[in-house]
Coordinates of C-alpha atoms in Angstrom, one line a residue:
M242 CA 0.4 0.0 0.1
N243 CA 1.1 3.6 -0.2
I244 CA 0.0 6.5 2.0
E245 CA -3.2 8.2 -0.3
E246 CA -4.2 3.9 -0.2
V247 CA -4.2 3.9 3.6
R248 CA -6.0 7.8 3.5
E249 CA -8.5 6.4 1.2
F250 CA -8.9 2.8 3.2
A251 CA -9.3 4.8 6.7
L252 CA -11.5 7.6 5.3
S253 CA -14.0 4.5 4.4
L254 CA -14.4 3.6 7.9
P255 CA -17.5 4.9 9.9
G256 CA -17.1 8.1 11.2
T257 CA -13.8 9.0 10.2
T258 CA -12.2 12.2 10.3
E259 CA -9.0 13.4 8.9
D260 CA -7.2 16.8 9.8
Q261 CA -3.5 18.0 10.7
A262 CA -2.5 18.5 13.8
Y263 CA 1.1 18.9 14.0
G264 CA 2.6 21.2 11.7
E265 CA 1.6 20.3 7.8
D266 CA 3.6 16.8 7.9
W267 CA 1.4 15.1 10.1
V268 CA -2.3 13.7 9.4
L269 CA -4.2 12.6 11.9
F270 CA -7.4 10.2 11.3
R271 CA -10.1 10.0 14.2
I272 CA -13.1 9.0 15.5
E273 CA -15.1 10.5 16.7
G274 CA -12.6 13.0 18.3
K275 CA -10.3 10.4 19.1
I276 CA -7.0 9.8 16.8
F277 CA -6.5 5.9 15.8
L278 CA -3.7 6.0 12.9
H279 CA -1.5 9.3 12.2
I280 CA 0.8 9.3 8.8
W281 CA 4.0 10.8 9.0
L282 CA 4.1 12.6 5.4
Y283 CA 8.5 13.7 5.4
A284 CA 8.8 9.6 7.6
P285 CA 12.4 8.4 5.8
E286 CA 9.9 5.5 5.1
P287 CA 6.2 5.3 4.0
C288 CA 4.9 4.1 7.2
C289 CA 1.9 5.1 9.5
A290 CA 0.9 4.7 13.1
L291 CA -1.0 2.9 14.5
K292 CA -2.7 1.9 18.2
L293 CA -2.6 -1.8 18.8
P294 CA -3.1 -3.7 22.8
P295 CA -0.1 -4.2 23.5
E296 CA 0.5 -7.7 23.3
L297 CA 0.0 -6.9 19.7
G298 CA 1.8 -4.6 19.4
Q299 CA 4.9 -6.8 20.9
T300 CA 3.9 -9.6 18.7
L301 CA 3.9 -8.3 15.9
R302 CA 7.5 -6.3 15.9
E303 CA 9.0 -9.7 16.9
H304 CA 7.9 -11.5 14.6
Y305 CA 8.1 -9.0 11.4
E306 CA 10.6 -6.7 10.5
G307 CA 8.4 -4.0 9.6
V308 CA 6.4 -3.1 12.8
R309 CA 8.6 -1.1 15.2
P310 CA 7.9 1.0 17.9
A311 CA 6.3 4.2 16.7
Y312 CA 8.8 7.0 16.3
H313 CA 7.1 9.5 17.4
L314 CA 5.1 8.1 20.3
N315 CA 4.5 6.0 23.3
K316 CA 5.5 2.9 22.6
V317 CA 3.6 0.8 25.0
H318 CA 0.8 1.4 22.2
W319 CA 1.3 2.5 19.6
N320 CA 3.8 0.8 16.5
D321 CA 4.8 2.1 12.5
V322 CA 4.5 -0.3 10.3
L323 CA 6.5 0.3 7.6
L324 CA 4.3 -0.2 4.0
D325 CA 6.9 -1.2 1.6
E326 CA 7.2 -4.1 4.2
I327 CA 4.1 -5.4 5.5
D328 CA 1.4 -7.1 3.1
D329 CA -1.3 -5.0 2.0
N330 CA -4.2 -6.8 3.5
M331 CA -1.9 -7.3 7.1
V332 CA -2.4 -3.1 6.8
K333 CA -6.1 -3.5 6.7
S334 CA -6.7 -5.7 9.6
L335 CA -3.3 -3.5 11.2
I336 CA -5.7 -0.4 10.6
T337 CA -9.1 -1.8 11.2
Q338 CA -8.0 -4.0 14.7
S339 CA -6.6 0.0 15.4
Y340 CA -10.0 2.0 14.5
Q341 CA -11.7 -0.8 16.6
L342 CA -9.6 -0.4 20.0
V343 CA -10.2 3.8 20.2
L344 CA -14.1 2.9 19.4
S345 CA -13.9 0.2 21.9
R346 CA -12.8 2.5 24.0
L347 CA -15.6 5.5 23.2
P348 CA -18.7 5.6 25.8
A349 CA -21.3 4.0 25.1
R350 CA -23.8 6.6 23.4
L351 CA -21.4 6.8 21.1
R352 CA -20.5 3.8 20.7
A353 CA -23.9 2.6 19.5
K354 CA -23.8 5.3 16.3
Y355 CA -21.5 2.3 15.3
N356 CA -22.9 -0.8 16.0
K357 CA -26.1 -0.5 14.4
G358 CA -27.0 -3.9 13.6
K359 CA -24.3 -5.6 15.1

């Protein structure tokens, strides 16, 4: 995947918004104001940072060279996923997991907007 494909996939998730917060070189994706994906536009390698459960992030780092502790973020919860080194389907799965993790921590009244029919 490339950065634009990551962007398009993230925006396809219900309720996702996009903004720039740390300056023009960072693009953030949020659900109900909570960040689930960072893209550093000037990273030396195409990558995105995703919030994952600590145990999953640690396991992925041990098994994939393309998953590392996030450079500018809390290294327990955030992971850089190098887009040239990880399969596209896995990248999409990890983005979805990050989205779901953040969604699961929202108040019930906000979660209900996205869990209709489930």
